Coordinates of C-alpha atoms and ligand atoms in Angstrom, one line a residue:
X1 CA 24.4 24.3 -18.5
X2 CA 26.2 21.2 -16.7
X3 CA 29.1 22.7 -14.4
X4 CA 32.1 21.1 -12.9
X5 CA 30.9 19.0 -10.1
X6 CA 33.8 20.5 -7.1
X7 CA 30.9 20.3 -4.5
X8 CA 29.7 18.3 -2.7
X9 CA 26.1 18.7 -2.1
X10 CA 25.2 15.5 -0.2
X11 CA 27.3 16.9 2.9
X12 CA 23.8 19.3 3.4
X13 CA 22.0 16.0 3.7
X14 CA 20.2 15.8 7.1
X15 CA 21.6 13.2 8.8
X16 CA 18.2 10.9 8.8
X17 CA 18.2 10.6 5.1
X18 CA 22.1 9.4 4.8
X19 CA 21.6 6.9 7.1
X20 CA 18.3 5.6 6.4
X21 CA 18.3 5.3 3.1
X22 CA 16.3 2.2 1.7
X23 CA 18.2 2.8 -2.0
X24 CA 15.6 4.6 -3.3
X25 CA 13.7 1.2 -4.1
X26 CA 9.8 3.6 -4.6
X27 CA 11.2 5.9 -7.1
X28 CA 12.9 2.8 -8.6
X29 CA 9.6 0.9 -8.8
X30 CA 7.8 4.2 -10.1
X31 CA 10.2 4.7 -12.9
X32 CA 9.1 1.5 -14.5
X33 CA 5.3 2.7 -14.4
X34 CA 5.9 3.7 -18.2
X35 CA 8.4 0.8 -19.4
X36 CA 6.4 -1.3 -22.2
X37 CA 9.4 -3.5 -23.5
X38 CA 9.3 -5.1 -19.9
X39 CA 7.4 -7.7 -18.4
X40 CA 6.6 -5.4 -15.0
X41 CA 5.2 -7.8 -11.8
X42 CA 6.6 -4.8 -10.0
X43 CA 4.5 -1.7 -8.4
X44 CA 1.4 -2.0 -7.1
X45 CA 0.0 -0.7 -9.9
X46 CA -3.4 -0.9 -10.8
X47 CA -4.6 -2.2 -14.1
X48 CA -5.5 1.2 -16.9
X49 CA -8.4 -1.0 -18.1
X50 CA -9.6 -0.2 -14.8
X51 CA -9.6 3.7 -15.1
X52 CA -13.3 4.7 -15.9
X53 CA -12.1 7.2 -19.0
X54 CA -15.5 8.1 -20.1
X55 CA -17.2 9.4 -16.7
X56 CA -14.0 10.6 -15.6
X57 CA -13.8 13.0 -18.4
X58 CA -17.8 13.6 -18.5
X59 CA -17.9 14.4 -14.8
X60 CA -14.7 16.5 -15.3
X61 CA -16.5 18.8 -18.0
X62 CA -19.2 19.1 -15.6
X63 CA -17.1 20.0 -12.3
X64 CA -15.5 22.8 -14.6
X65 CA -18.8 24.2 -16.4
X66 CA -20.9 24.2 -13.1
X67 CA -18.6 25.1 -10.7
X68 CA -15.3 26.4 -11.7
X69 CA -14.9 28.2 -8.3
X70 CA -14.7 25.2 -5.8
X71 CA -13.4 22.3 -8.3
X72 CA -10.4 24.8 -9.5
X73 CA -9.6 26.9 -6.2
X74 CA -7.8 25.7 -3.2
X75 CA -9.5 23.5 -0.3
X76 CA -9.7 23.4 3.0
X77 CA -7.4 21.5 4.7
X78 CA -9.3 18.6 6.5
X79 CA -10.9 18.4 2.5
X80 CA -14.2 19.6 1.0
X81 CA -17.2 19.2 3.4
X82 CA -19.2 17.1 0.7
X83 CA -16.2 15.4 0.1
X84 CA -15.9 14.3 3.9
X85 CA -19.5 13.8 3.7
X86 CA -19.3 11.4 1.0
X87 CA -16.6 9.2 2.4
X88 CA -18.2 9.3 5.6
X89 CA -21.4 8.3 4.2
X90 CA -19.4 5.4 1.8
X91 CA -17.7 4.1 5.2
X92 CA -21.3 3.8 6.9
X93 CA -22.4 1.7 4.3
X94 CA -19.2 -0.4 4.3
X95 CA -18.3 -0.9 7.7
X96 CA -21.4 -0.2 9.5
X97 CA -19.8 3.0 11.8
X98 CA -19.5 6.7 10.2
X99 CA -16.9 8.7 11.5
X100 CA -17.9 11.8 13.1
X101 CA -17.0 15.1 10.9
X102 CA -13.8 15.9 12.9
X103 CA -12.9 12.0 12.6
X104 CA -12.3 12.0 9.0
X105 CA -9.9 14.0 6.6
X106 CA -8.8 14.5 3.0
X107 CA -5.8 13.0 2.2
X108 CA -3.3 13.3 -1.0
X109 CA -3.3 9.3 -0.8
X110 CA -2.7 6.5 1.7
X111 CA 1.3 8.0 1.7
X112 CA 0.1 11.2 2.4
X113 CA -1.5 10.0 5.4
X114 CA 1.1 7.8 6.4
X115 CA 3.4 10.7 6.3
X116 CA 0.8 13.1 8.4
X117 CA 0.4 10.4 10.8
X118 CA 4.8 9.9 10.9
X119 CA 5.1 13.2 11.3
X120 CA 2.5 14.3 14.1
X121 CA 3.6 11.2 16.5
X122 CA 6.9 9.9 16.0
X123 CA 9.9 11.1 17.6
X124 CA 13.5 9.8 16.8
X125 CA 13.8 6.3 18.7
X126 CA 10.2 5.6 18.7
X127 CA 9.9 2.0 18.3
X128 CA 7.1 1.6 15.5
X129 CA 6.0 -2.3 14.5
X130 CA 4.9 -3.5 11.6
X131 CA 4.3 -7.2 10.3
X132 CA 7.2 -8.3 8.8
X133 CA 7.2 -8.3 5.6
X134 CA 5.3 -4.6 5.2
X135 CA 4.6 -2.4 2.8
X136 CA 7.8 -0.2 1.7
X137 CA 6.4 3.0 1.5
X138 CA 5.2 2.9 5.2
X139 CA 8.8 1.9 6.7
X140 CA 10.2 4.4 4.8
X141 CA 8.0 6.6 6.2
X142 CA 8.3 5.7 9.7
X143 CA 12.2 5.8 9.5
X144 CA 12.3 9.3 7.6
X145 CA 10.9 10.4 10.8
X146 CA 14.1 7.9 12.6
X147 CA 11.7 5.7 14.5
X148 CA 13.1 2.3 15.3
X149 CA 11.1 -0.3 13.0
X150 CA 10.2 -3.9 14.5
X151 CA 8.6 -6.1 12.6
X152 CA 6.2 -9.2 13.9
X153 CA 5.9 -12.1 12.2
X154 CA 3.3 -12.8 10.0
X155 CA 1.6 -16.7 8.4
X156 CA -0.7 -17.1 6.7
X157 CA -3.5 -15.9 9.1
X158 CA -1.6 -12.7 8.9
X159 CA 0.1 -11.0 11.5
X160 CA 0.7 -13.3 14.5
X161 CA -0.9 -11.9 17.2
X162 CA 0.2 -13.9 20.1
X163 CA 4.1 -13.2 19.0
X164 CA 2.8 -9.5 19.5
X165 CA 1.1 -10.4 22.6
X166 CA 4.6 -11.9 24.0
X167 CA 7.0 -8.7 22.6
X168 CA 4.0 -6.2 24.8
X169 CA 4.8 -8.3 27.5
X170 CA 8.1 -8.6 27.4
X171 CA 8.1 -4.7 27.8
X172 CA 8.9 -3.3 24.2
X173 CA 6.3 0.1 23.7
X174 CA 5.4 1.0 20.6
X175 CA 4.1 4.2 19.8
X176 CA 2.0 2.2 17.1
X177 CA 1.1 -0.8 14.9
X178 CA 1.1 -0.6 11.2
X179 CA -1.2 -3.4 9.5
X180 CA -2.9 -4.4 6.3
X181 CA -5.4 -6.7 7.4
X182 CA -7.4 -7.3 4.0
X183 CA -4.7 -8.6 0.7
X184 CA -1.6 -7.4 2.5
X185 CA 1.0 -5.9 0.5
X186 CA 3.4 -7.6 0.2
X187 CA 2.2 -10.7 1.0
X188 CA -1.2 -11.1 -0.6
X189 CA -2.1 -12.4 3.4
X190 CA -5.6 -11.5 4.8
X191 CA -5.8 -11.3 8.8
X192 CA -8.7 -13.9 10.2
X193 CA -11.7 -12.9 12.1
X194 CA -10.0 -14.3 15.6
X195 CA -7.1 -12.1 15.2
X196 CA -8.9 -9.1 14.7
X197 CA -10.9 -9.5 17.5
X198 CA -7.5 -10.3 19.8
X199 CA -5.3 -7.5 18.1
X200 CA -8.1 -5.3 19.4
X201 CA -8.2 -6.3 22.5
X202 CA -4.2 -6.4 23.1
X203 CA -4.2 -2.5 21.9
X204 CA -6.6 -1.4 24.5
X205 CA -4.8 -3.5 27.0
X206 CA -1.5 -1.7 25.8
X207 CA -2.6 1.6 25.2
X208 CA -1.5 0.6 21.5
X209 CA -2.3 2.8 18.1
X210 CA -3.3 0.9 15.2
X211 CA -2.7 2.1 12.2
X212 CA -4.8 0.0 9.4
X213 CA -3.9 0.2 5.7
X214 CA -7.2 -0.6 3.8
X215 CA -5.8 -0.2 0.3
X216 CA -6.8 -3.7 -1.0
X217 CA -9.8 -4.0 1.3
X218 CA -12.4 -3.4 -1.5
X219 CA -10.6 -6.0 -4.1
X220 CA -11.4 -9.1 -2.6
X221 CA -12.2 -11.9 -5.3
X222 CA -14.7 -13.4 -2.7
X223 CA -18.0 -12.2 -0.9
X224 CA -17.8 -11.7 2.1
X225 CA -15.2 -10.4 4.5
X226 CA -13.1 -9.7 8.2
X227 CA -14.7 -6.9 9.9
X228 CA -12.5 -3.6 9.3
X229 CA -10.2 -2.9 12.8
X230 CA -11.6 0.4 12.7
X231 CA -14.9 -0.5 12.7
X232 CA -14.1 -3.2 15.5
X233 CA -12.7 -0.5 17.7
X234 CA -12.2 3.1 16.7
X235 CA -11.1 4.1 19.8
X236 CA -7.5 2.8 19.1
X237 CA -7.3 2.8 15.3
X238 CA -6.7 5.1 12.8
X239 CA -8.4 3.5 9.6
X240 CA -6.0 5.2 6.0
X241 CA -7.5 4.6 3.0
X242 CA -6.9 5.6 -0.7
X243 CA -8.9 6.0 -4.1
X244 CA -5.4 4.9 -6.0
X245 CA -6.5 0.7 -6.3
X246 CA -10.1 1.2 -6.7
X247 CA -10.7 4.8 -8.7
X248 CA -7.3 5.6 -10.4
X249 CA -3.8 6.6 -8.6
X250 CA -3.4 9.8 -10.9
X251 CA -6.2 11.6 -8.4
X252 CA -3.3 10.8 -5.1
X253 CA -7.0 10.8 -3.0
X254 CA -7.1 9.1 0.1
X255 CA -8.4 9.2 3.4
X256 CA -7.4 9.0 7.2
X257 CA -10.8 8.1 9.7
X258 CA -9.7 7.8 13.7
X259 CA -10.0 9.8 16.9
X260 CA -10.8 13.2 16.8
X261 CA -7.5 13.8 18.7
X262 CA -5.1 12.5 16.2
X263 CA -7.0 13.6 13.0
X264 CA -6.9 17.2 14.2
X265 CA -3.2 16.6 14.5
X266 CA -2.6 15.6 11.4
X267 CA -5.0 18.3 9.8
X268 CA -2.6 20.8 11.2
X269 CA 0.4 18.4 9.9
X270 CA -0.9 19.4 6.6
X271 CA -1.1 23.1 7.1
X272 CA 2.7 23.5 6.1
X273 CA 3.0 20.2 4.1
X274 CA 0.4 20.6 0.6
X275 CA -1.4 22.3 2.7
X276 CA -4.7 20.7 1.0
X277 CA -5.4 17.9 -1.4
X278 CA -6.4 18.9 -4.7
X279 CA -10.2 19.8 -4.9
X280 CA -10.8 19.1 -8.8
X281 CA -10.0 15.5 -8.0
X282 CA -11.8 15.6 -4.6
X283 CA -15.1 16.7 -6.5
X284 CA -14.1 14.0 -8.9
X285 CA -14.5 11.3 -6.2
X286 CA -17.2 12.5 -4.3
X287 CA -19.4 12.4 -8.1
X288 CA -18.0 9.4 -8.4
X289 CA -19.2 7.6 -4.7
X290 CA -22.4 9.3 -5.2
X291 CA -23.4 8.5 -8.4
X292 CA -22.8 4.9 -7.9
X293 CA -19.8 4.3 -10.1
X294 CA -17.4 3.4 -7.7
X295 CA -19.7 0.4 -7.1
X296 CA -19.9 -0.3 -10.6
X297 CA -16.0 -0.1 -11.2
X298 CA -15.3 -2.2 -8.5
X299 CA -17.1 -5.2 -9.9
X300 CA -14.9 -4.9 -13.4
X301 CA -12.1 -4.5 -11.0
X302 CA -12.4 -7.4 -8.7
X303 CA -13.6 -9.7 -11.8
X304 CA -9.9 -8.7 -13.5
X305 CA -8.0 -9.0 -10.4
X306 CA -9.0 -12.7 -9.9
X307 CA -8.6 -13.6 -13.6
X308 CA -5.2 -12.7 -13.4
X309 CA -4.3 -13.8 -9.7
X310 CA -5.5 -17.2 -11.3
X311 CA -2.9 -16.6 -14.8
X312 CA 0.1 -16.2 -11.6
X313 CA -1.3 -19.3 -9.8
X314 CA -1.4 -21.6 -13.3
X315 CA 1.9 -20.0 -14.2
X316 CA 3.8 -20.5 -11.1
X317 CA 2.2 -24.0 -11.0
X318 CA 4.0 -24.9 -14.2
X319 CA 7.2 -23.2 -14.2
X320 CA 8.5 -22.9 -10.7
X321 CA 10.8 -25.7 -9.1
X322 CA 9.9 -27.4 -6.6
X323 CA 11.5 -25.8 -3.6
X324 CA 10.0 -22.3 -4.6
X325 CA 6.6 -21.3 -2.6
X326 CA 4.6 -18.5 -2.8
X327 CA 0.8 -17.6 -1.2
X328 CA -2.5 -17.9 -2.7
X329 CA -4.3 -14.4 -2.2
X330 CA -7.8 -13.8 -2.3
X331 CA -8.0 -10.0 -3.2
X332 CA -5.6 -7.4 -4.4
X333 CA -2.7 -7.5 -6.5
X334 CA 0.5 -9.5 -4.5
X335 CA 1.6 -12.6 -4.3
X336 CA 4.9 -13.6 -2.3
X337 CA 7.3 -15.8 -3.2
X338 CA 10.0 -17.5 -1.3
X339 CA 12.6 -19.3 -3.4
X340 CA 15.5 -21.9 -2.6
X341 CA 17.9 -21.4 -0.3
X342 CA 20.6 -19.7 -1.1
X343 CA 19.2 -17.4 -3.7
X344 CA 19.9 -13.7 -3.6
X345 CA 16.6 -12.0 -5.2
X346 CA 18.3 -8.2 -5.2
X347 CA 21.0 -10.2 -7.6
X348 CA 18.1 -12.0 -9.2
X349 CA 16.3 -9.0 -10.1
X350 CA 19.4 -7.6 -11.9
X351 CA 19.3 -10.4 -13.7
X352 CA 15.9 -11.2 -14.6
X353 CA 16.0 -7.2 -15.8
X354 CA 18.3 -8.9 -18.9
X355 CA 15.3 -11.2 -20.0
X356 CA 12.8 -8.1 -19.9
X357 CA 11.1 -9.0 -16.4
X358 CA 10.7 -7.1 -13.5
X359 CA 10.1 -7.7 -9.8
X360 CA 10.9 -6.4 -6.1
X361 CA 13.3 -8.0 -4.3
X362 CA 12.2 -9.0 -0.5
X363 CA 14.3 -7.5 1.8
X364 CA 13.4 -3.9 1.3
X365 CA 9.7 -4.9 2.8
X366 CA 11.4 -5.9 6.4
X367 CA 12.8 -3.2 8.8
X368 CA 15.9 -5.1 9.5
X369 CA 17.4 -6.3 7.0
X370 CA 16.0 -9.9 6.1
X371 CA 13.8 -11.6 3.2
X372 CA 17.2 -12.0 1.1
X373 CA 15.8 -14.8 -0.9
X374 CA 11.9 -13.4 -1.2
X375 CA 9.9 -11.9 -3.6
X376 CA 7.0 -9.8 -4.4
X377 CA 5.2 -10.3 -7.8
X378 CA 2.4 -7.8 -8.8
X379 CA 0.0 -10.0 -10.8
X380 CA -2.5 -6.3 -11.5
X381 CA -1.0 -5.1 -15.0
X382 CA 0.1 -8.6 -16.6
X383 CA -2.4 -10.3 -18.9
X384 CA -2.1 -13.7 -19.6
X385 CA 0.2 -14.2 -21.8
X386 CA 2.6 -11.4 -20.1
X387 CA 2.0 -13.7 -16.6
X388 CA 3.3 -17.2 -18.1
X389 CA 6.0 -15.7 -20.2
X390 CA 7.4 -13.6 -17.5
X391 CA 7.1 -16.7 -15.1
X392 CA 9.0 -18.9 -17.4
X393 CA 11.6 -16.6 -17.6
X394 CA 12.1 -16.3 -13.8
X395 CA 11.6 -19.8 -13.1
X396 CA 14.1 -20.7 -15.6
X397 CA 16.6 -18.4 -13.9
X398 CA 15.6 -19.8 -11.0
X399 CA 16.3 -23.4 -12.4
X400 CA 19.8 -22.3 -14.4
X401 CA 21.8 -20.3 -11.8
X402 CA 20.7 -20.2 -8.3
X403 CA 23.6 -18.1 -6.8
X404 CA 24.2 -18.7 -3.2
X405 CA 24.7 -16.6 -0.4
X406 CA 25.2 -16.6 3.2
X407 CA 21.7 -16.8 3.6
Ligands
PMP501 N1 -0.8 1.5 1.3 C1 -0.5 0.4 0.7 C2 -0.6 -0.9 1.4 C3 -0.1 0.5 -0.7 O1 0.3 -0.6 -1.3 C4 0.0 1.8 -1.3 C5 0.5 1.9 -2.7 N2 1.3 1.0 -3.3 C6 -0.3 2.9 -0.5 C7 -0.7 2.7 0.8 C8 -0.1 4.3 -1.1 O2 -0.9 4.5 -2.1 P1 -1.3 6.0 -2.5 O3 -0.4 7.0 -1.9 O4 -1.3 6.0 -4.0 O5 -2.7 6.2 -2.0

């Protein structure tokens, strides 16, 4: 079947994938989704004792006896009108505002909607900012489209508005801002009430998209929470948000909310790229939000999610040295480490894959190049045990043989 390799294929590549590739570091991540002889604290991944098997497949039966014809055929593209509907109604509840029918869409997932929103605005150049570190899948997105990634710094407030605030005013435009106010991946960070209300106020001032990531919003370990951006000011944000963290990632169901403008842009973005999301699993979801599960789920989820950000804490607590830090989230599935000087986590990973653990080195997560000696651990799919034996292991490669670099 195989034939003699004599050409070269990669000489059709479009020139924005050879030089921005980011080494494939996703697909690497997703490839381990199915590994069981490895400790994995990579991929957001949400835990399987999460996925709600029963009504799933009780709910599926019924979509299929009752009403083969809409839960089997295609959709339209902004999504199923109940659908919308459903979401919109689910948002009113949450966040107090319910977007207007041609504010809201379908998507095939948060990336889906990232990719709809890279692909209606950005032009090659267009400088696009993000907090730094960010979620990988969103500056991959941004630069397949060859816009020019900043990132602002972040502490543990989150994003550091006022260093924002000074790169406006020194002149630099950004088409828009990419955040993830609530659990940020990677960084486990949560932006505070006073920021919100400023990184509003500095986008109207600019003229400024923001484009908030709400994937962790709903898996806080706390009550209470930050008003959304969107609901602060959906004038100037686009709110993207997906079942994959709190329903199950197998459905690729998400959902972009944000001015009718935009939205009908990126409705027509989708015409010629799935063209619609898959209505079986839309049906799915809207059953789901009505009949109250969601709610239900969410409570198991949040309950795990803290048990085992507390395992990490313990675990990291005991092994680490003392020059390693890392924050202390409170909701979703990250936490961030940053280890001596000198280390090299890429090289790190490569070895901690020899001791059967698994993690994401930092500096894919920054546009330019820089979080050489971070880390992301995933603490969503590791029970106890898994946590404090994959720890040790890292910590006590951490301890035997910190290679140093340039760093
Ligand atoms: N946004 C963030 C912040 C994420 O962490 C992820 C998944 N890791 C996504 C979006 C995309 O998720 P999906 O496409 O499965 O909805």
């Amino acid at each position: 079947m195989r034939q003699q390799a004599d050409q070269d294929w990669t000489r059709l590549l479009a020139r924005r994938f050879r030089e921005q590739s980011r080494g494939g570091a996703l697909a690497d991540i997703l490839a381990l989704a199915s590994e069981t002889n490895i400790i994995t604290f990579s991929g957001g991944f949400p835990a399987p004792e999460t996925f709600p098997i029963d009504v799933i497949s009780e709910l599926t039966q019924r979509l299929l006896t009752d009403e083969p014809a809409i839960a089997l055929q295609y959709s339209p593209t902004r999504g199923l009108a109940t659908v919308c509907d459903a979401i919109a109604d689910r948002l009113h509840h949450q966040e107090g505002l319910r977007p207007d029918d041609d504010e809201l869409m379908v998507t095939s997932g948060g990336i889906d909607a990232l990719a709809l929103l890279a692909k209606s605005l950005i032009d090659p150049g267009d400088v696009v900012v993000v907090e730094a570190p960010s979620y990988l899948g969103a500056i991959m997105g941004f630069t397949s489209y060859e816009a020019d990634v900043r990132g602002v710094p972040m502490d543990e407030h989150g994003l550091d508005v006022e260093a924002l605030s000074r790169m406006l005013a020194a002149g630099l435009q950004p088409k828009l801002l990419y955040t993830i106010p609530d659990h940020q991946n990677p960084s486990g960070r949560t932006l505070s009430t006073e920021r919100r209300t400023a990184l509003v106020a500095l986008a109207r001032k600019y003229g400024l998209l923001i484009v908030e990531d709400v994937a962790y919003r709903e898996l806080s370990f706390t009550k209470g929470r930050c008003a959304s951006l969107w609901s602060l000011a959906p004038d100037v944000v686009v709110q993207i948000g997906t079942f994959s963290k709190i329903f199950f990632p197998g459905v690729r169901l998400g959902w972009a909310a944000g001015p009718s403008q935009l939205i009908s842009r990126m409705v027509e973005a989708k015409q010629n790229s799935d063209q619609c999301s898959g209505a079986l699993g839309q049906r799915l979801v809207e059953q789901y939000l009505r009949e109250g599960h969601l709610d239900h789920q969410l409570g198991l989820s949040r309950r795990l999610y803290a048990e085992r950000c507390r395992s990490m804490m313990n675990a990291l607590e005991t092994y680490m040295p003392a020059e390693v830090s890392w924050t202390c989230p409170s909701g979703g599935f990250f936490t961030w480490l940053t280890t001596q000087p000198g280390t090299d986590t890429t090289e790190l990973s490569h070895r901690a894959r020899t001791v059967g653990v698994a993690f994401v080195p930092g500096t894919p997560f920054y546009p330019d190049g820089r979080g050489v000696r971070d880390l992301r651990l995933s603490f969503s799919r590791v029970n106890d045990q898994e946590t404090h034996e994959g720890i040790r292991r890292l910590a006590d490669l951490l301890k035997t043989n910190p290679r140093r670099s340039s760093e």
